[in-house]
Amino acid sequence: MTRAKASAKGKTGKAAPVDDSTTSDDIAVATVRTVEMETAKSRTEHDLLGYDEVPANALWGIHTKRAVTNFPITGVPVGHFPEFVQALALVKQAAARANKRLGYLDAVKADAIDRACTLVATDKAYAEAFVVDAIQGGAGTSTNMNTNEVIANVALGLMGHAPGTYGKLHPNDDVNMAQSTNDAYPTALRLAVIIATQPLTRALDDLAYAFKGKAVEFADVLKMGRTQLQDAVPMTLGQEFDGFHATIKEDVGRLTETSALFREVNLGATAIGTGINADPRYAALAVEELSRVSGQPMVLAGNLIEATSDLGAFVLFSGVLKRVAVKLSKICNDLRLLSSGPRTGFGEIRLPAVQAGSSIMPGKVNPVIPEVVNQVAYMVIGQDLTVTLCAEGGQLQLNAFEPTIGYCVLSSIRMLTAAIETLTKRCVEGVEADRERCRALVQGSIGLVTALAPTLGYEASSRIAQRALKENRSVAELVLEEGLLTEAQLNQLLELEAMTHPTRRQKKGTI
């Protein structure tokens, strides 16, 4: 008998691939079921509230339908976050494998669930079936039930049965065996954050590398440094961009450190941490299997009561996301200031022109990439406050507001990743220096006098600064006019190295 790929109909009727263990007999049965599904417009399902109709080819069921009706909140479904869908499927897969090892789930059902979870975790088309709103009441129960129903119906298709024939394989009894929303949902959310953080750290690494490249390119571009928007002392544009590199690079480490907190999970805690309805051996086995299927080293929390109710890791991690956002926004503020003008502002750098800037002012080009990053940063900062409030709002053995925490954290990661990638590719890599403008601003600045102060003294330097400002003349011109230094001495003190690095000579007898 030859092996081939079968197909299971999803929410949209789109065929989804099945692994190579599916036989031609399975395909024949699935074909018959597909015809039946397309002929019928709906199927009837029931729950504790009664009966209702569900689209015949939907992979979700009645619990999901009620949740869609009850929570028309954001318009953003759980399927909007593919890392979360992947993590939910991996948690169900780990549970099925553990229950099979313990002898509670028969091999036929366990293997069908296992294969279904692989499909859902690896084929992004299945995200379309995760239709409940990301923000919902019930501490994530609707998301958990949506997951149970999708995996059950995909598994039923692999077994040759139509969706909704739960007598053959049940969303609660089989897919949700030895689980509660209160351990499956937070475990999946933690795993999703780990998965989603990896592209974010790569994006930050790329941005840091881009800033480092510009630091090297601009190493010889002399400019004025500024404090409180006033002239300070000379520096190089390369030093300025190297500072951007350093501040971004250090947050790669912070994200890696804090995301590791999510490796500790409460899978096996079931409802409140006591492990009711689970075998005493289940928790350890389930976490072991989760590590295996996810490729991530997950560990079981030492106190499952505490782990079920505490969301401190999300507060800390969200704080790091906020820190990244604040740094990015400050850098983008600097890029906008440094590129302002082009004739009446700082004008020290030129940002890539990516689109026309005005419908009324011809030729105007705006710093739109830094601007959009600023706005993403403001969103992330606001969502961090929401995470804090949700974590504080938990009561007793459970926090009912974890869906909003998940929405905020995952959307912040997604927005930051996209914003950073855009900033790198559409802005930083194309930044150019206006070398002549930078040097002209240095030469005309009274800030040069600071470089002369160790030689001239504070009083003489202050007098020269006041004269330069009042008479609109250069510091160098006035120093030579008053005979305070020779031209050779002045040129030596105003060399690039002398003005942008420590230059005090060591006194004899000191370290």
Short mmCIF file of C-alpha atoms in Angstrom, two decimals:
data_model
loop_
_atom_site.label_atom_id
_atom_site.label_comp_id
_atom_site.label_asym_id
_atom_site.label_seq_id
_atom_site.Cartn_x
_atom_site.Cartn_y
_atom_site.Cartn_z
CA MET A 1 0.00 0.00 0.00
CA THR A 2 1.53 3.31 -1.04
CA ARG A 3 1.92 6.24 1.31
CA ALA A 4 0.60 9.63 0.28
CA LYS A 5 -0.59 12.92 1.68
CA ALA A 6 -4.22 13.32 2.64
CA SER A 7 -6.07 16.54 3.31
CA ALA A 8 -8.26 17.80 6.10
CA LYS A 9 -10.71 20.60 5.43
CA GLY A 10 -10.20 23.72 7.54
CA LYS A 11 -12.44 26.62 8.42
CA THR A 12 -12.20 27.99 4.91
CA GLY A 13 -12.42 24.61 3.22
CA LYS A 14 -8.73 24.85 2.36
CA ALA A 15 -6.83 21.59 2.18
CA ALA A 16 -4.15 21.14 4.83
CA PRO A 17 -1.29 18.61 4.46
CA VAL A 18 -1.04 15.47 6.54
CA ASP A 19 2.20 13.69 7.41
CA ASP A 20 3.53 10.80 5.33
CA SER A 21 2.11 8.12 7.65
CA THR A 22 -1.33 8.63 6.08
CA THR A 23 -2.30 5.75 3.80
CA SER A 24 -4.32 5.64 0.58
CA ASP A 25 -7.18 4.08 2.54
CA ASP A 26 -7.21 7.16 4.78
CA ILE A 27 -7.39 9.34 1.67
CA ALA A 28 -10.42 7.44 0.36
CA VAL A 29 -12.27 7.83 3.66
CA ALA A 30 -11.30 11.48 3.91
CA THR A 31 -12.57 12.10 0.38
CA VAL A 32 -15.99 10.70 1.26
CA ARG A 33 -16.09 12.82 4.42
CA THR A 34 -15.08 15.90 2.44
CA VAL A 35 -18.01 15.42 0.05
CA GLU A 36 -20.36 15.01 3.03
CA MET A 37 -19.01 18.17 4.65
CA GLU A 38 -19.37 20.26 1.50
CA THR A 39 -22.92 19.00 0.94
CA ALA A 40 -24.08 19.90 4.44
CA LYS A 41 -24.03 23.57 5.42
CA SER A 42 -23.83 23.01 9.15
CA ARG A 43 -23.53 20.43 11.90
CA THR A 44 -25.22 20.40 15.29
CA GLU A 45 -23.15 20.42 18.47
CA HIS A 46 -24.11 20.75 22.11
CA ASP A 47 -22.67 22.00 25.38
CA LEU A 48 -24.04 22.65 28.86
CA LEU A 49 -26.16 25.53 27.52
CA GLY A 50 -27.84 23.41 24.84
CA TYR A 51 -27.54 22.87 21.08
CA ASP A 52 -26.31 25.14 18.31
CA GLU A 53 -25.29 24.99 14.66
CA VAL A 54 -21.67 25.14 13.56
CA PRO A 55 -20.47 25.42 9.93
CA ALA A 56 -20.04 21.88 8.63
CA ASN A 57 -16.41 22.31 7.59
CA ALA A 58 -15.29 24.33 10.63
CA LEU A 59 -12.44 22.89 12.65
CA TRP A 60 -13.76 24.74 15.69
CA GLY A 61 -16.93 23.82 17.57
CA ILE A 62 -19.71 25.12 19.76
CA HIS A 63 -17.51 26.37 22.61
CA THR A 64 -15.54 28.46 20.15
CA LYS A 65 -18.73 29.78 18.56
CA ARG A 66 -20.07 30.97 21.90
CA ALA A 67 -16.78 32.69 22.66
CA VAL A 68 -16.79 34.50 19.31
CA THR A 69 -20.30 35.73 20.12
CA ASN A 70 -19.42 36.74 23.68
CA PHE A 71 -16.12 38.53 23.02
CA PRO A 72 -16.27 40.86 19.97
CA ILE A 73 -13.62 43.00 21.66
CA THR A 74 -10.51 43.78 19.60
CA GLY A 75 -11.17 42.06 16.29
CA VAL A 76 -7.76 40.43 16.76
CA PRO A 77 -8.14 36.63 16.98
CA VAL A 78 -5.73 34.31 18.74
CA GLY A 79 -4.68 33.09 15.28
CA HIS A 80 -3.11 36.52 14.71
CA PHE A 81 -0.22 35.28 16.85
CA PRO A 82 1.26 32.20 15.08
CA GLU A 83 3.77 31.61 17.87
CA PHE A 84 0.89 31.24 20.33
CA VAL A 85 -0.97 28.82 18.05
CA GLN A 86 2.23 26.80 17.68
CA ALA A 87 2.78 26.76 21.44
CA LEU A 88 -0.82 25.74 22.16
CA ALA A 89 -0.49 22.80 19.79
CA LEU A 90 2.83 21.75 21.30
CA VAL A 91 1.35 21.77 24.81
CA LYS A 92 -1.49 19.51 23.65
CA GLN A 93 1.00 17.26 21.90
CA ALA A 94 3.13 16.96 25.03
CA ALA A 95 0.04 16.16 27.11
CA ALA A 96 -1.10 13.45 24.68
CA ARG A 97 2.31 11.82 24.70
CA ALA A 98 2.49 11.88 28.48
CA ASN A 99 -1.01 10.42 28.82
CA LYS A 100 -0.14 7.72 26.31
CA ARG A 101 3.02 6.82 28.23
CA LEU A 102 0.98 6.58 31.41
CA GLY A 103 -1.61 4.36 29.74
CA TYR A 104 -4.58 6.72 30.06
CA LEU A 105 -4.93 7.60 26.36
CA ASP A 106 -5.13 4.71 23.91
CA ALA A 107 -2.58 4.56 21.13
CA VAL A 108 -4.99 5.24 18.27
CA LYS A 109 -6.33 8.44 19.79
CA ALA A 110 -2.94 9.53 21.09
CA ASP A 111 -1.28 9.08 17.73
CA ALA A 112 -4.06 10.97 15.92
CA ILE A 113 -3.80 13.85 18.39
CA ASP A 114 -0.02 13.79 18.08
CA ARG A 115 -0.14 14.04 14.29
CA ALA A 116 -2.84 16.71 14.42
CA CYS A 117 -0.72 18.80 16.79
CA THR A 118 2.24 18.56 14.44
CA LEU A 119 0.08 19.85 11.60
CA VAL A 120 -1.33 22.74 13.61
CA ALA A 121 2.10 23.67 14.99
CA THR A 122 3.87 23.64 11.62
CA ASP A 123 1.27 24.76 9.05
CA LYS A 124 0.33 28.40 9.56
CA ALA A 125 -2.89 27.88 7.58
CA TYR A 126 -4.42 26.33 10.68
CA ALA A 127 -4.13 29.66 12.50
CA GLU A 128 -7.29 30.66 10.60
CA ALA A 129 -9.25 28.24 12.79
CA PHE A 130 -8.21 30.02 16.01
CA VAL A 131 -10.98 32.56 15.80
CA VAL A 132 -11.71 33.61 19.39
CA ASP A 133 -10.74 37.16 20.30
CA ALA A 134 -7.35 37.42 21.97
CA ILE A 135 -8.90 39.42 24.82
CA GLN A 136 -11.61 37.42 26.56
CA GLY A 137 -13.14 36.64 29.92
CA GLY A 138 -12.56 33.28 31.56
CA ALA A 139 -8.79 33.33 32.07
CA GLY A 140 -8.18 31.87 28.61
CA THR A 141 -10.80 29.09 28.71
CA SER A 142 -12.15 30.11 25.30
CA THR A 143 -8.69 29.88 23.75
CA ASN A 144 -8.11 26.50 25.37
CA MET A 145 -11.47 25.19 24.12
CA ASN A 146 -10.81 26.58 20.63
CA THR A 147 -7.53 24.68 20.67
CA ASN A 148 -9.12 21.47 21.93
CA GLU A 149 -11.78 21.60 19.24
CA VAL A 150 -9.41 22.35 16.38
CA ILE A 151 -7.01 19.58 17.33
CA ALA A 152 -9.86 17.13 17.92
CA ASN A 153 -11.37 17.84 14.51
CA VAL A 154 -8.03 17.68 12.69
CA ALA A 155 -7.36 14.36 14.45
CA LEU A 156 -10.83 13.10 13.53
CA GLY A 157 -10.09 13.91 9.90
CA LEU A 158 -6.87 11.93 10.09
CA MET A 159 -8.84 9.02 11.54
CA GLY A 160 -11.33 9.22 8.67
CA HIS A 161 -14.18 10.82 10.60
CA ALA A 162 -16.13 14.00 10.01
CA PRO A 163 -15.70 17.06 12.23
CA GLY A 164 -17.88 17.01 15.30
CA THR A 165 -18.03 13.22 15.67
CA TYR A 166 -16.73 13.53 19.19
CA GLY A 167 -17.82 10.03 20.17
CA LYS A 168 -14.71 8.89 18.31
CA LEU A 169 -12.33 11.46 19.86
CA HIS A 170 -13.42 14.16 22.28
CA PRO A 171 -12.00 17.71 22.69
CA ASN A 172 -12.29 17.60 26.51
CA ASP A 173 -11.97 13.95 27.42
CA ASP A 174 -9.08 13.20 25.07
CA VAL A 175 -7.32 16.37 23.83
CA ASN A 176 -7.68 18.12 27.20
CA MET A 177 -6.97 15.02 29.29
CA ALA A 178 -5.18 15.78 32.61
CA GLN A 179 -5.26 19.50 31.85
CA SER A 180 -7.04 22.67 32.80
CA THR A 181 -7.03 26.01 31.04
CA ASN A 182 -5.14 27.21 34.11
CA ASP A 183 -2.05 25.17 33.33
CA ALA A 184 -2.31 24.60 29.57
CA TYR A 185 -2.93 28.26 28.65
CA PRO A 186 -0.16 29.87 30.74
CA THR A 187 2.31 27.17 29.71
CA ALA A 188 1.55 27.82 26.05
CA LEU A 189 1.76 31.58 26.56
CA ARG A 190 5.18 31.26 28.16
CA LEU A 191 6.43 29.06 25.35
CA ALA A 192 4.99 31.49 22.80
CA VAL A 193 6.94 34.37 24.35
CA ILE A 194 10.16 32.35 24.16
CA ILE A 195 9.52 31.57 20.49
CA ALA A 196 8.49 35.13 19.61
CA THR A 197 11.48 36.69 21.39
CA GLN A 198 13.99 34.98 19.11
CA PRO A 199 13.17 37.10 16.01
CA LEU A 200 13.14 40.19 18.22
CA THR A 201 16.65 39.57 19.51
CA ARG A 202 17.86 38.88 15.96
CA ALA A 203 16.33 42.17 14.82
CA LEU A 204 18.05 44.02 17.66
CA ASP A 205 21.35 42.36 16.78
CA ASP A 206 20.98 43.48 13.16
CA LEU A 207 20.16 47.04 14.23
CA ALA A 208 23.16 47.15 16.56
CA TYR A 209 25.37 45.86 13.74
CA ALA A 210 24.02 48.55 11.40
CA PHE A 211 24.80 51.27 13.94
CA LYS A 212 28.31 49.82 14.38
CA GLY A 213 28.85 49.95 10.64
CA LYS A 214 27.90 53.62 10.61
CA ALA A 215 30.13 54.27 13.63
CA VAL A 216 33.10 53.01 11.62
CA GLU A 217 32.04 54.93 8.51
CA PHE A 218 31.66 58.20 10.45
CA ALA A 219 34.72 57.78 12.70
CA ASP A 220 36.46 60.83 11.19
CA VAL A 221 33.44 63.14 11.03
CA LEU A 222 33.97 65.90 13.60
CA LYS A 223 30.78 67.44 15.04
CA MET A 224 29.50 69.24 18.10
CA GLY A 225 28.09 67.24 20.94
CA ARG A 226 25.11 68.78 22.68
CA THR A 227 23.63 68.70 26.16
CA GLN A 228 20.19 70.16 26.89
CA LEU A 229 20.05 71.07 23.19
CA GLN A 230 22.96 73.49 23.72
CA ASP A 231 26.48 73.27 22.30
CA ALA A 232 28.68 71.17 24.55
CA VAL A 233 32.01 69.80 23.34
CA PRO A 234 33.27 68.28 20.10
CA MET A 235 32.93 64.61 19.32
CA THR A 236 32.76 62.49 16.20
CA LEU A 237 29.60 61.34 14.50
CA GLY A 238 31.12 57.87 14.74
CA GLN A 239 31.19 58.13 18.54
CA GLU A 240 27.55 59.16 18.53
CA PHE A 241 26.52 56.15 16.43
CA ASP A 242 28.71 53.84 18.46
CA GLY A 243 26.71 54.93 21.49
CA PHE A 244 23.55 53.86 19.66
CA HIS A 245 25.19 50.50 18.97
CA ALA A 246 26.12 49.93 22.59
CA THR A 247 22.72 50.81 24.05
CA ILE A 248 20.90 48.49 21.62
CA LYS A 249 23.39 45.64 21.96
CA GLU A 250 23.10 45.43 25.73
CA ASP A 251 19.34 44.84 25.52
CA VAL A 252 19.85 41.68 23.50
CA GLY A 253 21.31 40.21 26.67
CA ARG A 254 18.51 41.58 28.85
CA LEU A 255 15.85 40.01 26.64
CA THR A 256 17.63 36.68 26.60
CA GLU A 257 17.94 36.68 30.38
CA THR A 258 14.35 37.62 31.13
CA SER A 259 12.77 35.36 28.49
CA ALA A 260 14.52 32.44 30.20
CA LEU A 261 12.16 32.98 33.16
CA PHE A 262 9.36 31.59 30.99
CA ARG A 263 11.03 28.18 30.84
CA GLU A 264 9.52 27.43 34.24
CA VAL A 265 5.92 26.27 33.69
CA ASN A 266 3.00 24.88 35.68
CA LEU A 267 1.91 22.17 33.22
CA GLY A 268 0.33 19.45 35.35
CA ALA A 269 -0.96 21.88 37.95
CA THR A 270 -4.46 21.58 36.41
CA ALA A 271 -7.04 23.89 38.02
CA ILE A 272 -5.25 25.62 40.90
CA GLY A 273 -1.93 23.83 41.33
CA THR A 274 -3.01 20.71 43.21
CA GLY A 275 -2.86 18.52 40.10
CA ILE A 276 -6.42 17.22 40.47
CA ASN A 277 -7.48 14.80 37.68
CA ALA A 278 -3.85 14.12 36.75
CA ASP A 279 -1.59 11.20 37.56
CA PRO A 280 1.14 12.14 40.10
CA ARG A 281 3.71 11.29 37.43
CA TYR A 282 2.00 13.32 34.72
CA ALA A 283 3.45 16.79 35.36
CA ALA A 284 7.08 15.73 35.09
CA LEU A 285 6.39 13.61 32.00
CA ALA A 286 4.35 16.35 30.30
CA VAL A 287 7.10 18.94 30.80
CA GLU A 288 9.69 16.44 29.60
CA GLU A 289 7.64 15.87 26.44
CA LEU A 290 7.11 19.60 25.98
CA SER A 291 10.86 20.15 26.04
CA ARG A 292 11.24 17.41 23.43
CA VAL A 293 8.58 18.61 20.98
CA SER A 294 9.39 22.32 21.32
CA GLY A 295 13.17 22.04 21.34
CA GLN A 296 13.18 24.37 24.34
CA PRO A 297 14.50 23.31 27.79
CA MET A 298 11.33 23.73 29.87
CA VAL A 299 11.22 22.93 33.60
CA LEU A 300 8.43 22.22 36.05
CA ALA A 301 7.84 24.94 38.64
CA GLY A 302 8.82 24.01 42.18
CA ASN A 303 5.52 25.21 43.66
CA LEU A 304 2.57 24.73 41.33
CA ILE A 305 0.16 26.69 43.54
CA GLU A 306 2.39 29.75 43.30
CA ALA A 307 3.17 29.20 39.62
CA THR A 308 -0.53 29.07 38.73
CA SER A 309 -1.36 32.43 40.26
CA ASP A 310 1.85 34.47 39.91
CA LEU A 311 2.61 36.48 36.76
CA GLY A 312 5.76 38.21 37.93
CA ALA A 313 7.79 36.96 34.98
CA PHE A 314 5.48 38.81 32.59
CA VAL A 315 5.84 42.02 34.59
CA LEU A 316 9.62 41.79 34.45
CA PHE A 317 9.76 40.83 30.78
CA SER A 318 7.29 43.54 29.78
CA GLY A 319 9.52 46.00 31.62
CA VAL A 320 12.43 44.97 29.42
CA LEU A 321 10.27 45.45 26.33
CA LYS A 322 9.47 48.92 27.62
CA ARG A 323 13.17 49.57 28.17
CA VAL A 324 13.88 48.58 24.56
CA ALA A 325 11.04 50.81 23.37
CA VAL A 326 12.28 53.80 25.38
CA LYS A 327 15.80 53.41 24.00
CA LEU A 328 14.57 53.06 20.43
CA SER A 329 12.35 56.10 20.77
CA LYS A 330 15.18 58.21 22.18
CA ILE A 331 17.47 57.16 19.32
CA CYS A 332 14.76 58.01 16.79
CA ASN A 333 14.32 61.40 18.43
CA ASP A 334 18.05 61.95 17.91
CA LEU A 335 17.91 60.82 14.28
CA ARG A 336 15.05 63.24 13.61
CA LEU A 337 16.92 66.12 15.28
CA LEU A 338 20.23 65.37 13.58
CA SER A 339 18.53 65.23 10.17
CA SER A 340 16.30 68.25 10.76
CA GLY A 341 16.27 70.97 8.11
CA PRO A 342 17.62 70.33 5.62
CA ARG A 343 18.63 74.02 5.55
CA THR A 344 17.22 75.42 8.80
CA GLY A 345 17.83 72.58 11.26
CA PHE A 346 20.82 70.62 12.48
CA GLY A 347 21.28 68.97 9.09
CA GLU A 348 24.25 66.87 10.21
CA ILE A 349 22.95 63.65 8.71
CA ARG A 350 20.67 62.73 5.81
CA LEU A 351 18.08 59.99 6.26
CA PRO A 352 17.03 57.94 3.23
CA ALA A 353 14.13 59.53 1.35
CA VAL A 354 11.50 56.78 1.29
CA GLN A 355 8.39 58.73 0.27
CA ALA A 356 7.09 62.20 -0.49
CA GLY A 357 6.47 64.15 2.69
CA SER A 358 3.63 66.47 1.85
CA SER A 359 0.55 66.83 -0.32
CA ILE A 360 1.00 70.62 -0.40
CA MET A 361 4.74 71.30 -0.02
CA PRO A 362 6.64 69.98 -3.08
CA GLY A 363 10.01 68.43 -2.37
CA LYS A 364 9.42 68.01 1.34
CA VAL A 365 10.68 64.70 2.77
CA ASN A 366 9.86 63.67 6.34
CA PRO A 367 11.64 61.29 8.75
CA VAL A 368 8.74 58.83 8.55
CA ILE A 369 10.66 55.73 9.62
CA PRO A 370 11.87 57.16 12.95
CA GLU A 371 8.38 58.59 13.43
CA VAL A 372 6.68 55.21 13.12
CA VAL A 373 9.20 53.68 15.52
CA ASN A 374 8.38 56.44 18.03
CA GLN A 375 4.70 55.52 17.79
CA VAL A 376 5.38 51.81 18.25
CA ALA A 377 7.43 52.69 21.32
CA TYR A 378 4.53 54.65 22.80
CA MET A 379 2.25 51.65 22.24
CA VAL A 380 4.68 49.30 23.96
CA ILE A 381 5.14 51.68 26.90
CA GLY A 382 1.38 51.89 27.35
CA GLN A 383 0.93 48.14 27.11
CA ASP A 384 3.55 47.65 29.80
CA LEU A 385 1.32 49.58 32.19
CA THR A 386 -1.59 47.33 31.19
CA VAL A 387 0.48 44.24 31.94
CA THR A 388 1.33 45.65 35.36
CA LEU A 389 -2.31 46.35 36.20
CA CYS A 390 -3.44 42.93 34.98
CA ALA A 391 -0.78 41.13 37.03
CA GLU A 392 -1.77 43.09 40.13
CA GLY A 393 -5.45 42.38 39.55
CA GLY A 394 -5.17 38.62 40.12
CA GLN A 395 -7.11 37.15 43.01
CA LEU A 396 -6.44 34.08 45.14
CA GLN A 397 -5.40 31.00 43.13
CA LEU A 398 -5.72 32.41 39.60
CA ASN A 399 -5.27 35.54 37.54
CA ALA A 400 -8.23 35.92 35.18
CA PHE A 401 -6.54 38.65 33.16
CA GLU A 402 -3.80 36.58 31.55
CA PRO A 403 -5.39 36.88 28.06
CA THR A 404 -4.82 40.64 28.11
CA ILE A 405 -1.28 40.13 29.36
CA GLY A 406 -0.68 37.72 26.51
CA TYR A 407 -2.19 40.11 23.99
CA CYS A 408 -0.05 43.01 25.21
CA VAL A 409 3.23 41.11 25.44
CA LEU A 410 2.89 39.25 22.14
CA SER A 411 1.70 42.33 20.26
CA SER A 412 4.52 44.39 21.75
CA ILE A 413 7.06 41.79 20.63
CA ARG A 414 5.53 41.69 17.16
CA MET A 415 5.41 45.49 16.76
CA LEU A 416 8.92 45.98 18.11
CA THR A 417 10.34 43.31 15.82
CA ALA A 418 8.69 44.85 12.76
CA ALA A 419 9.65 48.39 13.77
CA ILE A 420 13.28 47.45 14.41
CA GLU A 421 13.57 45.62 11.10
CA THR A 422 12.07 48.61 9.32
CA LEU A 423 14.37 51.05 11.11
CA THR A 424 17.42 49.00 10.16
CA LYS A 425 16.61 48.39 6.50
CA ARG A 426 14.71 51.56 5.61
CA CYS A 427 16.67 54.09 7.61
CA VAL A 428 19.90 53.32 9.47
CA GLU A 429 21.65 51.41 6.69
CA GLY A 430 21.13 54.38 4.36
CA VAL A 431 22.12 57.24 6.72
CA GLU A 432 24.63 59.65 5.24
CA ALA A 433 26.76 62.28 6.98
CA ASP A 434 26.98 65.90 5.84
CA ARG A 435 30.64 66.24 6.68
CA GLU A 436 30.94 69.88 5.65
CA ARG A 437 27.93 70.90 7.70
CA CYS A 438 29.23 69.07 10.77
CA ARG A 439 32.64 70.74 10.57
CA ALA A 440 31.17 74.17 9.95
CA LEU A 441 29.00 73.90 13.06
CA VAL A 442 32.05 72.91 15.13
CA GLN A 443 34.13 75.78 13.84
CA GLY A 444 31.40 78.28 14.57
CA SER A 445 30.55 76.97 18.03
CA ILE A 446 31.66 78.56 21.27
CA GLY A 447 31.80 75.02 22.64
CA LEU A 448 35.33 74.81 21.26
CA VAL A 449 36.49 76.88 24.17
CA THR A 450 36.06 73.90 26.48
CA ALA A 451 38.89 72.15 24.66
CA LEU A 452 41.08 75.17 25.36
CA ALA A 453 40.13 75.62 29.03
CA PRO A 454 42.86 73.38 30.51
CA THR A 455 45.45 75.59 28.76
CA LEU A 456 43.82 79.03 28.98
CA GLY A 457 42.12 78.60 32.36
CA TYR A 458 38.43 78.93 33.20
CA GLU A 459 38.34 82.75 33.53
CA ALA A 460 40.03 83.47 30.21
CA SER A 461 37.97 80.80 28.48
CA SER A 462 34.72 82.27 29.85
CA ARG A 463 35.70 85.71 28.60
CA ILE A 464 36.45 84.37 25.12
CA ALA A 465 33.11 82.49 25.09
CA GLN A 466 31.19 85.63 26.04
CA ARG A 467 32.94 87.69 23.37
CA ALA A 468 32.34 85.02 20.71
CA LEU A 469 28.64 84.92 21.49
CA LYS A 470 28.22 88.71 21.73
CA GLU A 471 30.32 89.63 18.71
CA ASN A 472 29.27 86.62 16.59
CA ARG A 473 32.91 85.68 16.00
CA SER A 474 34.76 82.37 16.24
CA VAL A 475 36.60 81.24 19.35
CA ALA A 476 39.77 80.59 17.37
CA GLU A 477 39.74 84.08 15.89
CA LEU A 478 39.45 85.74 19.30
CA VAL A 479 42.13 83.55 20.92
CA LEU A 480 44.59 84.55 18.23
CA GLU A 481 43.50 88.21 18.41
CA GLU A 482 44.19 88.33 22.16
CA GLY A 483 47.50 86.53 21.70
CA LEU A 484 46.57 83.80 24.16
CA LEU A 485 47.97 81.07 21.91
CA THR A 486 50.03 80.85 18.77
CA GLU A 487 48.36 79.48 15.66
CA ALA A 488 50.42 76.30 15.96
CA GLN A 489 49.38 75.81 19.59
CA LEU A 490 45.75 76.49 18.71
CA ASN A 491 45.77 74.00 15.84
CA GLN A 492 47.32 71.35 18.07
CA LEU A 493 44.65 71.81 20.77
CA LEU A 494 41.86 71.69 18.19
CA GLU A 495 43.00 68.51 16.48
CA LEU A 496 40.42 65.71 16.20
CA GLU A 497 42.20 63.43 18.68
CA ALA A 498 42.73 66.19 21.19
CA MET A 499 39.08 67.20 21.23
CA THR A 500 37.37 63.79 21.23
CA HIS A 501 39.45 61.73 23.66
CA PRO A 502 41.01 62.15 27.12
CA THR A 503 44.08 64.37 26.67
CA ARG A 504 45.21 65.52 30.11
CA ARG A 505 48.87 64.75 30.44
CA GLN A 506 49.88 62.64 33.44
CA LYS A 507 51.70 64.59 36.12
CA LYS A 508 54.95 63.26 37.44
CA GLY A 509 54.60 61.06 40.49
CA THR A 510 50.94 60.16 39.84
CA ILE A 511 49.38 56.94 38.58
#
